[in-house]
CSV table of C-alpha atoms and ligand atoms in Angstrom, one decimal:
chain,number,residue,atom,x,y,z
A,1,MET,CA,0.0,0.0,0.0
A,2,THR,CA,1.3,3.4,-0.9
A,3,SER,CA,-0.3,6.9,-1.0
A,4,LEU,CA,2.5,8.2,-3.1
A,5,LYS,CA,2.1,8.9,-6.8
A,6,ARG,CA,5.3,10.5,-8.1
A,7,LEU,CA,8.9,11.3,-6.9
A,8,TYR,CA,10.7,14.3,-8.4
A,9,VAL,CA,14.4,14.8,-7.8
A,10,LEU,CA,15.3,18.5,-7.5
A,11,LEU,CA,19.0,19.3,-8.2
A,12,CYS,CA,19.8,22.4,-6.1
A,13,GLY,CA,23.4,23.1,-7.0
A,14,PHE,CA,26.9,21.8,-6.4
A,15,GLU,CA,29.4,21.9,-3.5
A,16,ILE,CA,33.1,22.0,-4.2
A,17,LEU,CA,34.7,19.8,-1.6
A,18,PRO,CA,37.9,17.8,-0.7
A,19,LYS,CA,36.9,14.2,-1.2
A,20,THR,CA,37.7,13.5,2.4
A,21,VAL,CA,34.5,15.3,3.4
A,22,SER,CA,32.7,12.3,1.9
A,23,THR,CA,35.2,9.5,2.5
A,24,ARG,CA,37.1,9.5,5.8
A,25,GLY,CA,40.8,9.7,5.2
A,26,LEU,CA,40.6,8.8,1.5
A,27,GLY,CA,41.3,11.1,-1.5
A,28,GLY,CA,42.5,14.2,0.3
A,29,ARG,CA,44.1,15.7,-2.8
A,30,PHE,CA,40.9,15.3,-4.9
A,31,ILE,CA,38.3,18.1,-5.1
A,32,LEU,CA,34.8,16.9,-6.0
A,33,SER,CA,31.9,18.8,-7.3
A,34,GLU,CA,29.1,17.1,-5.4
A,35,PRO,CA,25.4,17.6,-6.2
A,36,VAL,CA,22.9,18.8,-3.6
A,37,CYS,CA,19.4,17.4,-4.0
A,38,ALA,CA,15.9,17.7,-2.5
A,39,TYR,CA,13.0,15.5,-3.3
A,40,LEU,CA,9.4,16.4,-4.0
A,41,LEU,CA,6.6,13.8,-3.5
A,42,ASP,CA,3.2,14.0,-5.1
A,43,THR,CA,0.9,12.1,-2.7
A,44,ASP,CA,-2.8,11.5,-2.0
A,45,ARG,CA,-2.3,13.8,1.0
A,46,GLY,CA,-0.7,16.6,-0.9
A,47,TRP,CA,2.9,17.7,-1.7
A,48,VAL,CA,5.7,16.6,0.5
A,49,LEU,CA,9.3,18.0,0.3
A,50,LEU,CA,12.2,15.9,1.6
A,51,ASP,CA,15.0,18.2,2.6
A,52,ALA,CA,14.9,22.0,1.9
A,53,GLY,CA,17.7,22.7,-0.5
A,54,LEU,CA,20.6,25.1,-0.6
A,55,ASN,CA,20.1,28.8,0.2
A,56,PRO,CA,21.1,30.6,-3.1
A,57,ALA,CA,22.6,33.4,-1.1
A,58,ASN,CA,25.4,31.0,-0.1
A,59,GLY,CA,26.6,31.0,-3.7
A,60,ARG,CA,25.6,34.6,-4.7
A,61,ASP,CA,25.9,37.0,-1.8
A,62,ARG,CA,29.6,38.0,-1.6
A,63,ALA,CA,29.5,39.0,2.1
A,64,ARG,CA,27.9,35.7,2.9
A,65,MET,CA,30.4,33.8,0.7
A,66,GLU,CA,33.2,35.5,2.6
A,67,SER,CA,31.9,34.9,6.1
A,68,ARG,CA,30.7,31.3,5.6
A,69,PHE,CA,33.2,29.9,3.1
A,70,TRP,CA,36.3,31.8,2.0
A,71,SER,CA,37.2,32.8,5.6
A,72,GLN,CA,37.0,29.1,6.5
A,73,LYS,CA,39.1,28.2,3.5
A,74,MET,CA,36.1,26.6,1.9
A,75,THR,CA,34.6,27.2,-1.6
A,76,PRO,CA,31.1,28.5,-1.8
A,77,PRO,CA,28.5,26.3,-3.6
A,78,VAL,CA,27.7,26.8,-7.3
A,79,ILE,CA,24.0,27.5,-7.8
A,80,ARG,CA,22.8,28.4,-11.3
A,81,ASP,CA,19.3,29.7,-12.1
A,82,ALA,CA,18.2,26.2,-13.1
A,83,HIS,CA,19.1,24.9,-9.6
A,84,LEU,CA,16.7,27.3,-7.8
A,85,LEU,CA,14.1,25.4,-5.9
A,86,GLU,CA,11.3,27.9,-6.9
A,87,THR,CA,12.2,27.5,-10.6
A,88,GLN,CA,12.1,23.7,-10.4
A,89,LEU,CA,8.8,23.7,-8.4
A,90,ALA,CA,7.2,26.1,-10.9
A,91,ASN,CA,8.1,23.7,-13.7
A,92,VAL,CA,5.7,21.3,-12.2
A,93,GLY,CA,3.1,23.9,-11.2
A,94,VAL,CA,3.9,23.9,-7.4
A,95,ALA,CA,4.5,26.9,-5.2
A,96,PHE,CA,6.0,26.9,-1.7
A,97,GLY,CA,2.6,27.4,-0.2
A,98,ASP,CA,1.3,24.2,-1.8
A,99,ILE,CA,3.8,22.1,0.2
A,100,ARG,CA,2.3,21.4,3.7
A,101,HIS,CA,4.9,18.9,4.9
A,102,VAL,CA,8.7,19.2,4.9
A,103,ILE,CA,10.8,16.3,6.2
A,104,LEU,CA,14.4,16.9,7.0
A,105,SER,CA,17.2,14.4,7.0
A,106,HIS,CA,19.3,16.7,9.2
A,107,LEU,CA,20.0,20.4,9.6
A,108,HIS,CA,23.3,20.9,7.8
A,109,TYR,CA,23.1,24.0,5.5
A,110,ASP,CA,22.9,22.0,2.3
A,111,HIS,CA,19.7,20.4,3.5
A,112,ALA,CA,17.8,23.3,5.1
A,113,GLY,CA,18.4,26.3,2.9
A,114,TYR,CA,14.8,27.2,2.0
A,115,LEU,CA,13.2,26.5,5.4
A,116,GLY,CA,12.3,30.2,5.8
A,117,HIS,CA,9.8,29.7,3.0
A,118,PHE,CA,7.9,27.0,4.9
A,119,THR,CA,6.4,28.7,8.0
A,120,HIS,CA,3.0,27.4,6.9
A,121,ALA,CA,4.2,23.8,6.8
A,122,ARG,CA,4.9,21.0,9.3
A,123,ILE,CA,8.7,20.5,9.6
A,124,SER,CA,9.5,16.9,10.6
A,125,ILE,CA,12.9,16.1,12.0
A,126,GLN,CA,14.4,13.7,14.6
A,127,ARG,CA,14.3,15.2,18.1
A,128,ARG,CA,18.0,14.5,18.6
A,129,GLU,CA,18.9,16.5,15.5
A,130,HIS,CA,16.8,19.4,16.6
A,131,GLU,CA,18.3,19.4,20.1
A,132,HIS,CA,21.8,19.3,18.7
A,133,ALA,CA,21.2,22.0,16.1
A,134,PHE,CA,19.7,24.4,18.6
A,135,GLY,CA,22.4,23.7,21.2
A,136,ALA,CA,25.6,25.6,21.7
A,137,GLU,CA,28.1,25.4,18.9
A,138,PRO,CA,26.5,22.6,16.8
A,139,GLY,CA,29.3,22.8,14.2
A,140,MET,CA,30.5,24.6,11.1
A,141,ALA,CA,27.9,23.0,8.7
A,142,TYR,CA,25.0,24.3,10.7
A,143,PHE,CA,23.9,27.7,9.6
A,144,ARG,CA,21.7,28.7,12.4
A,145,ASP,CA,20.2,31.8,10.7
A,146,GLU,CA,18.7,29.4,8.1
A,147,TYR,CA,16.8,27.2,10.6
A,148,ASP,CA,16.4,29.0,13.9
A,149,LEU,CA,13.6,31.1,12.5
A,150,PRO,CA,10.3,32.4,14.1
A,151,GLY,CA,7.2,30.6,13.0
A,152,LEU,CA,8.6,27.3,11.9
A,153,GLN,CA,6.3,24.5,13.1
A,154,TRP,CA,8.6,21.7,14.2
A,155,ASP,CA,7.4,18.1,14.4
A,156,LEU,CA,9.9,16.2,16.5
A,157,ARG,CA,10.3,12.4,16.0
A,158,ASP,CA,12.1,9.7,17.9
A,159,GLY,CA,13.5,6.9,15.7
A,160,ASP,CA,11.8,5.1,12.8
A,161,TRP,CA,8.4,6.4,11.8
A,162,GLU,CA,6.0,6.3,8.9
A,163,ALA,CA,4.9,9.7,7.5
A,164,GLN,CA,2.2,8.1,5.4
A,165,PRO,CA,1.7,4.8,3.6
A,166,GLY,CA,4.7,4.3,1.3
A,167,LEU,CA,6.9,7.0,3.0
A,168,ARG,CA,9.0,5.6,5.8
A,169,LEU,CA,11.8,7.4,7.7
A,170,ILE,CA,14.6,5.4,9.4
A,171,ASP,CA,17.0,6.3,12.0
A,172,THR,CA,20.5,6.6,10.4
A,173,ARG,CA,22.2,8.6,13.1
A,174,GLY,CA,26.0,8.7,13.0
A,175,HIS,CA,26.8,11.4,10.4
A,176,THR,CA,25.0,13.7,12.8
A,177,SER,CA,23.3,13.0,16.1
A,178,GLY,CA,19.8,12.8,14.6
A,179,HIS,CA,20.2,11.9,10.9
A,180,GLN,CA,17.3,10.1,9.2
A,181,SER,CA,17.0,8.5,5.8
A,182,ALA,CA,13.9,7.9,3.7
A,183,ILE,CA,12.3,4.8,2.1
A,184,VAL,CA,9.8,5.7,-0.6
A,185,THR,CA,7.5,3.2,-2.3
A,186,LEU,CA,6.0,4.2,-5.6
A,187,PRO,CA,3.0,2.4,-7.3
A,188,GLU,CA,4.8,1.4,-10.5
A,189,GLU,CA,8.5,1.5,-10.0
A,190,GLY,CA,8.7,0.1,-6.5
A,191,THR,CA,10.9,1.1,-3.6
A,192,PHE,CA,13.6,3.7,-3.5
A,193,VAL,CA,16.0,4.4,-0.7
A,194,LEU,CA,17.2,8.0,-0.1
A,195,PRO,CA,20.2,7.8,2.2
A,196,PHE,CA,20.9,11.6,2.3
A,197,ASP,CA,24.2,12.0,4.1
A,198,ALA,CA,24.4,8.5,5.7
A,199,GLY,CA,26.7,7.9,2.7
A,200,ASP,CA,27.5,10.6,0.1
A,201,LEU,CA,29.1,8.4,-2.6
A,202,ALA,CA,28.5,4.9,-4.0
A,203,GLU,CA,31.9,3.9,-2.5
A,204,ASN,CA,30.6,4.7,1.0
A,205,PHE,CA,28.2,1.8,0.6
A,206,ASP,CA,30.4,-0.5,-1.6
A,207,GLY,CA,33.4,-0.3,0.7
A,208,GLU,CA,31.6,0.6,3.9
A,209,ILE,CA,33.6,3.8,4.1
A,210,LEU,CA,32.7,6.3,6.8
A,211,PRO,CA,31.6,9.8,5.9
A,212,GLY,CA,34.2,12.5,6.6
A,213,GLU,CA,32.2,13.9,9.5
A,214,THR,CA,30.5,11.8,12.0
A,215,CYS,CA,29.3,12.2,15.6
A,216,ASP,CA,29.6,8.5,16.3
A,217,ASP,CA,31.7,6.2,14.0
A,218,ALA,CA,30.0,3.0,15.1
A,219,ALA,CA,26.5,4.4,14.5
A,220,ALA,CA,27.6,5.8,11.1
A,221,LEU,CA,28.8,2.4,10.0
A,222,GLN,CA,25.6,0.8,11.3
A,223,ALA,CA,23.6,3.3,9.2
A,224,ILE,CA,25.5,2.4,6.1
A,225,ARG,CA,24.9,-1.3,6.8
A,226,ARG,CA,21.2,-0.6,7.5
A,227,ILE,CA,20.7,1.1,4.2
A,228,LYS,CA,22.5,-1.7,2.4
A,229,ALA,CA,20.2,-4.2,4.1
A,230,VAL,CA,17.1,-2.3,3.0
A,231,ILE,CA,18.3,-2.2,-0.6
A,232,ALA,CA,18.9,-5.9,-0.5
A,233,ASP,CA,15.8,-7.0,1.4
A,234,GLU,CA,13.4,-4.8,-0.5
A,235,GLN,CA,15.1,-4.9,-3.9
A,236,ALA,CA,15.2,-1.2,-3.7
A,237,GLN,CA,16.9,1.3,-5.9
A,238,CYS,CA,19.2,3.8,-4.2
A,239,LEU,CA,19.2,7.5,-5.1
A,240,LEU,CA,22.4,9.1,-3.9
A,241,PHE,CA,22.2,12.7,-2.8
A,242,HIS,CA,25.8,13.8,-3.2
A,243,ASP,CA,27.4,11.4,-5.8
A,244,PRO,CA,28.7,13.4,-8.8
A,245,VAL,CA,28.6,10.3,-11.1
A,246,ALA,CA,25.3,8.8,-10.0
A,247,ILE,CA,23.4,12.1,-10.4
A,248,GLN,CA,24.1,12.1,-14.1
A,249,SER,CA,21.9,9.0,-14.5
A,250,ILE,CA,19.2,10.1,-12.1
A,251,ARG,CA,15.9,11.4,-13.6
A,252,LEU,CA,15.7,15.1,-12.7
A,253,CYS,CA,12.6,17.2,-12.3
A,254,PRO,CA,10.4,17.8,-14.4
A,255,GLU,CA,10.9,14.1,-15.2
A,256,PHE,CA,9.8,11.9,-12.3
A,257,TYR,CA,9.7,8.4,-10.9
A,258,ARG,CA,6.3,6.9,-10.6
B,1,ZN,ZN1,25.4,16.5,6.3
């Protein structure tokens, strides 16, 4: 049983990163251009957004690029007009106001950039992630001014949960203290796993290689193995969020999975 109809993959831009950000201790001299995604679901209960994209100001506003990236010896993301969330949503006739439910994998800046547009929506997240992100010094990849906003309606979750028939969220903490991944079941094409940052690249799963940043190495490895088990047990397809090779063969909005 599923209440889902379509899955759209939204490509929100690219991050320019040392490979070690994705693969612990491996490939330090390589710089990757990693895609950032978000996912839009057309469901019997309305539109659902999984993750909230990349704030375009991080790649366009020079003061922000200096304070958030260059001053930290990081490169700002590349966000072209075609990557803007509003542009891609408009291509399928959807406005921010039409989306009543946003589910976040975690609160790193490349997953939460458009949250300010969703004060009318329910924002579901793991309680542990929310607590960490709103605590003192959550870490460099948390841009507090993009999520600590008045009017956001937080829906805090503990562990695995089902958002609606065909949309399951599983606890994959380890990359961050409250990371969750999604399992999406579509009526025709079956089950898809969306790992988000549990593993950025195919090799994280193939070789069980830890992400560069974790809060708990054992939990992060368990998350990778859990996702592999779901893929095997449910004969699911895996849509990687940050893999620069895989993204080139993923169907992008306005195309969709059904
Ligand atoms: Zn992350």
